[in-house]
Amino acid sequence: MGRTGDYAVLLGPPVVVGSAVGFVLLADEPEAFLPLLLVLQPLTTLGIVVGLVQLTRSTRGPSTFRLVVFDGHAAFAARPTFRRQCVFNGLLSAALLLMAINGLRVPGRIVPTLAWAILVLNAFAVALLLFRMIRSGPLVITPAGVAIDGGRTFVPWAALEGGPESPQWTLAHPELVRGRPIRRFQPGQVVPLDVSLWFLFRSIHSYLDHPERRPAIGTPEELDRLRGALARQPT
């Protein structure tokens, strides 16, 4: 499940814009709508640009693996994070909401109809992201394998094989995967993870290449060793 802050970032901007516009309309002060529009529209547009830049940035820094208990055993987990998506989509939703409400005030049928269509599509897009966030789960590295999305899919180590180049690896035996079937295993592409993907791929490859280290997964000492071994990360 997504973090509380991610939900606030996603829903906060449209709620603030909707409340401000609703207050102006309920106060029966139509002349105040234009100044409000002139203030909010540039702010939301600037926020969208900032959010788009954030989406293009690569994850850097040390891993954010944490120690957890999964299926009765200690393990390493990378939590899902939707913050960058929520910043962009929240501000985009607020801008579309402001534009649609402005369109509803235009006389005629065509512009108000388009405005209603924008409101419906906007609500549908936000609902899809919320559904994805609610159903998301951590990626967990365990002594027995890798649990995806909180365990909906479990990939045992025997299902993976090393790739042609280090640290590549492939899902060589999909028939061994338990739970929700997957055709290929690329962690972090379906659900954003709060961990450097370079670190994640190298971590999985490390345990694939050195099975003798797997029993130590879930211990603080092994996590420290893993972080130290993979401390240098390309950007």
PDB file of N, CA, C and O in Angstrom, residues 9-10 19-20 23 26-27 35-36 51 53 62 67 69 84 87 93 95 99 109 137 164 167 183 188 210 216:
ATOM      1  N   VAL A   9      -0.303  14.050  -1.172  1.00  0.00           N
ATOM      2  CA  VAL A   9       0.244  14.808  -2.295  1.00  0.00           C
ATOM      3  C   VAL A   9      -0.643  14.662  -3.530  1.00  0.00           C
ATOM      4  O   VAL A   9      -0.814  15.611  -4.304  1.00  0.00           O
ATOM      5  N   LEU A  10      -1.228  13.487  -3.724  1.00  0.00           N
ATOM      6  CA  LEU A  10      -2.090  13.257  -4.883  1.00  0.00           C
ATOM      7  C   LEU A  10      -3.424  13.985  -4.754  1.00  0.00           C
ATOM      8  O   LEU A  10      -3.893  14.627  -5.703  1.00  0.00           O
ATOM      9  N   SER A  19     -11.968  23.409  -3.325  1.00  0.00           N
ATOM     10  CA  SER A  19     -12.513  24.137  -2.178  1.00  0.00           C
ATOM     11  C   SER A  19     -12.480  25.641  -2.408  1.00  0.00           C
ATOM     12  O   SER A  19     -13.441  26.353  -2.083  1.00  0.00           O
ATOM     13  N   ALA A  20     -11.363  26.132  -2.979  1.00  0.00           N
ATOM     14  CA  ALA A  20     -11.245  27.568  -3.232  1.00  0.00           C
ATOM     15  C   ALA A  20     -12.276  28.044  -4.251  1.00  0.00           C
ATOM     16  O   ALA A  20     -12.941  29.064  -4.058  1.00  0.00           O
ATOM     17  N   PHE A  23     -15.775  27.893  -2.743  1.00  0.00           N
ATOM     18  CA  PHE A  23     -16.026  28.994  -1.805  1.00  0.00           C
ATOM     19  C   PHE A  23     -16.399  30.269  -2.561  1.00  0.00           C
ATOM     20  O   PHE A  23     -17.319  30.996  -2.168  1.00  0.00           O
ATOM     21  N   LEU A  26     -19.972  29.745  -4.067  1.00  0.00           N
ATOM     22  CA  LEU A  26     -21.019  29.759  -3.045  1.00  0.00           C
ATOM     23  C   LEU A  26     -21.183  31.144  -2.418  1.00  0.00           C
ATOM     24  O   LEU A  26     -22.273  31.497  -1.966  1.00  0.00           O
ATOM     25  N   ALA A  27     -20.120  31.907  -2.381  1.00  0.00           N
ATOM     26  CA  ALA A  27     -20.196  33.259  -1.842  1.00  0.00           C
ATOM     27  C   ALA A  27     -20.862  34.222  -2.809  1.00  0.00           C
ATOM     28  O   ALA A  27     -21.068  35.394  -2.475  1.00  0.00           O
ATOM     29  N   PRO A  35      -9.586  36.645 -10.712  1.00  0.00           N
ATOM     30  CA  PRO A  35      -8.314  36.735  -9.962  1.00  0.00           C
ATOM     31  C   PRO A  35      -7.858  35.388  -9.414  1.00  0.00           C
ATOM     32  O   PRO A  35      -6.660  35.086  -9.406  1.00  0.00           O
ATOM     33  N   LEU A  36      -8.821  34.568  -8.956  1.00  0.00           N
ATOM     34  CA  LEU A  36      -8.465  33.241  -8.445  1.00  0.00           C
ATOM     35  C   LEU A  36      -7.874  32.388  -9.551  1.00  0.00           C
ATOM     36  O   LEU A  36      -6.882  31.669  -9.350  1.00  0.00           O
ATOM     37  N   GLY A  51       6.933  18.641 -11.343  1.00  0.00           N
ATOM     38  CA  GLY A  51       6.634  17.220 -11.191  1.00  0.00           C
ATOM     39  C   GLY A  51       7.152  16.391 -12.350  1.00  0.00           C
ATOM     40  O   GLY A  51       7.647  15.276 -12.161  1.00  0.00           O
ATOM     41  N   VAL A  53       9.768  17.103 -14.217  1.00  0.00           N
ATOM     42  CA  VAL A  53      11.225  17.008 -14.061  1.00  0.00           C
ATOM     43  C   VAL A  53      11.575  15.945 -13.031  1.00  0.00           C
ATOM     44  O   VAL A  53      12.524  15.164 -13.210  1.00  0.00           O
ATOM     45  N   PRO A  62      22.214   5.543  -1.324  1.00  0.00           N
ATOM     46  CA  PRO A  62      22.211   4.177  -0.783  1.00  0.00           C
ATOM     47  C   PRO A  62      20.834   3.552  -0.828  1.00  0.00           C
ATOM     48  O   PRO A  62      19.822   4.247  -0.960  1.00  0.00           O
ATOM     49  N   LEU A  67      14.631  -4.133   7.256  1.00  0.00           N
ATOM     50  CA  LEU A  67      14.455  -5.486   7.771  1.00  0.00           C
ATOM     51  C   LEU A  67      12.983  -5.716   8.086  1.00  0.00           C
ATOM     52  O   LEU A  67      12.351  -4.901   8.765  1.00  0.00           O
ATOM     53  N   VAL A  69       9.761  -9.069   8.544  1.00  0.00           N
ATOM     54  CA  VAL A  69       9.458 -10.499   8.699  1.00  0.00           C
ATOM     55  C   VAL A  69       8.443 -10.858   7.615  1.00  0.00           C
ATOM     56  O   VAL A  69       7.353 -10.285   7.549  1.00  0.00           O
ATOM     57  N   ARG A  84       6.706  10.772  -6.638  1.00  0.00           N
ATOM     58  CA  ARG A  84       6.910  11.557  -7.861  1.00  0.00           C
ATOM     59  C   ARG A  84       5.677  11.515  -8.754  1.00  0.00           C
ATOM     60  O   ARG A  84       5.276  12.536  -9.317  1.00  0.00           O
ATOM     61  N   VAL A  87       2.982  13.761  -7.121  1.00  0.00           N
ATOM     62  CA  VAL A  87       3.217  15.197  -7.301  1.00  0.00           C
ATOM     63  C   VAL A  87       2.729  15.633  -8.672  1.00  0.00           C
ATOM     64  O   VAL A  87       1.994  16.630  -8.818  1.00  0.00           O
ATOM     65  N   SER A  93      -4.153  17.116 -11.981  1.00  0.00           N
ATOM     66  CA  SER A  93      -5.569  16.988 -11.660  1.00  0.00           C
ATOM     67  C   SER A  93      -6.148  18.324 -11.215  1.00  0.00           C
ATOM     68  O   SER A  93      -7.269  18.690 -11.601  1.00  0.00           O
ATOM     69  N   ALA A  95      -5.051  21.344 -12.051  1.00  0.00           N
ATOM     70  CA  ALA A  95      -5.127  22.227 -13.209  1.00  0.00           C
ATOM     71  C   ALA A  95      -6.314  21.875 -14.101  1.00  0.00           C
ATOM     72  O   ALA A  95      -7.029  22.763 -14.591  1.00  0.00           O
ATOM     73  N   MET A  99      -9.595  24.186 -14.957  1.00  0.00           N
ATOM     74  CA  MET A  99      -9.977  24.454 -16.345  1.00  0.00           C
ATOM     75  C   MET A  99     -11.409  23.991 -16.619  1.00  0.00           C
ATOM     76  O   MET A  99     -12.184  24.678 -17.301  1.00  0.00           O
ATOM     77  N   ARG A 109     -23.480  24.698 -25.115  1.00  0.00           N
ATOM     78  CA  ARG A 109     -23.498  23.265 -24.820  1.00  0.00           C
ATOM     79  C   ARG A 109     -22.148  22.601 -25.051  1.00  0.00           C
ATOM     80  O   ARG A 109     -21.786  21.665 -24.346  1.00  0.00           O
ATOM     81  N   GLY A 137       2.430  -3.431  -3.047  1.00  0.00           N
ATOM     82  CA  GLY A 137       3.104  -3.990  -1.874  1.00  0.00           C
ATOM     83  C   GLY A 137       4.600  -3.951  -2.051  1.00  0.00           C
ATOM     84  O   GLY A 137       5.110  -3.671  -3.143  1.00  0.00           O
ATOM     85  N   PRO A 164      23.695 -12.800 -19.717  1.00  0.00           N
ATOM     86  CA  PRO A 164      24.975 -12.842 -20.443  1.00  0.00           C
ATOM     87  C   PRO A 164      26.034 -11.933 -19.854  1.00  0.00           C
ATOM     88  O   PRO A 164      27.220 -12.155 -20.041  1.00  0.00           O
ATOM     89  N   PRO A 167      25.365  -7.297 -14.041  1.00  0.00           N
ATOM     90  CA  PRO A 167      24.573  -8.096 -13.120  1.00  0.00           C
ATOM     91  C   PRO A 167      23.227  -8.507 -13.708  1.00  0.00           C
ATOM     92  O   PRO A 167      22.202  -8.431 -13.033  1.00  0.00           O
ATOM     93  N   ARG A 183       5.412 -13.088 -16.941  1.00  0.00           N
ATOM     94  CA  ARG A 183       6.176 -13.555 -18.091  1.00  0.00           C
ATOM     95  C   ARG A 183       7.661 -13.218 -17.945  1.00  0.00           C
ATOM     96  O   ARG A 183       8.518 -13.938 -18.423  1.00  0.00           O
ATOM     97  N   GLY A 188      10.390  -3.129 -10.084  1.00  0.00           N
ATOM     98  CA  GLY A 188      10.453  -1.680 -10.063  1.00  0.00           C
ATOM     99  C   GLY A 188       9.821  -1.005 -11.252  1.00  0.00           C
ATOM    100  O   GLY A 188       9.596   0.194 -11.232  1.00  0.00           O
ATOM    101  N   HIS A 210      25.816 -16.150  -5.565  1.00  0.00           N
ATOM    102  CA  HIS A 210      26.413 -16.689  -4.334  1.00  0.00           C
ATOM    103  C   HIS A 210      25.301 -17.245  -3.438  1.00  0.00           C
ATOM    104  O   HIS A 210      24.885 -16.583  -2.469  1.00  0.00           O
ATOM    105  N   ALA A 216      21.724 -15.898   5.225  1.00  0.00           N
ATOM    106  CA  ALA A 216      21.957 -14.726   6.074  1.00  0.00           C
ATOM    107  C   ALA A 216      21.019 -13.569   5.747  1.00  0.00           C
ATOM    108  O   ALA A 216      21.030 -12.549   6.444  1.00  0.00           O
TER     109      ALA A 216
END
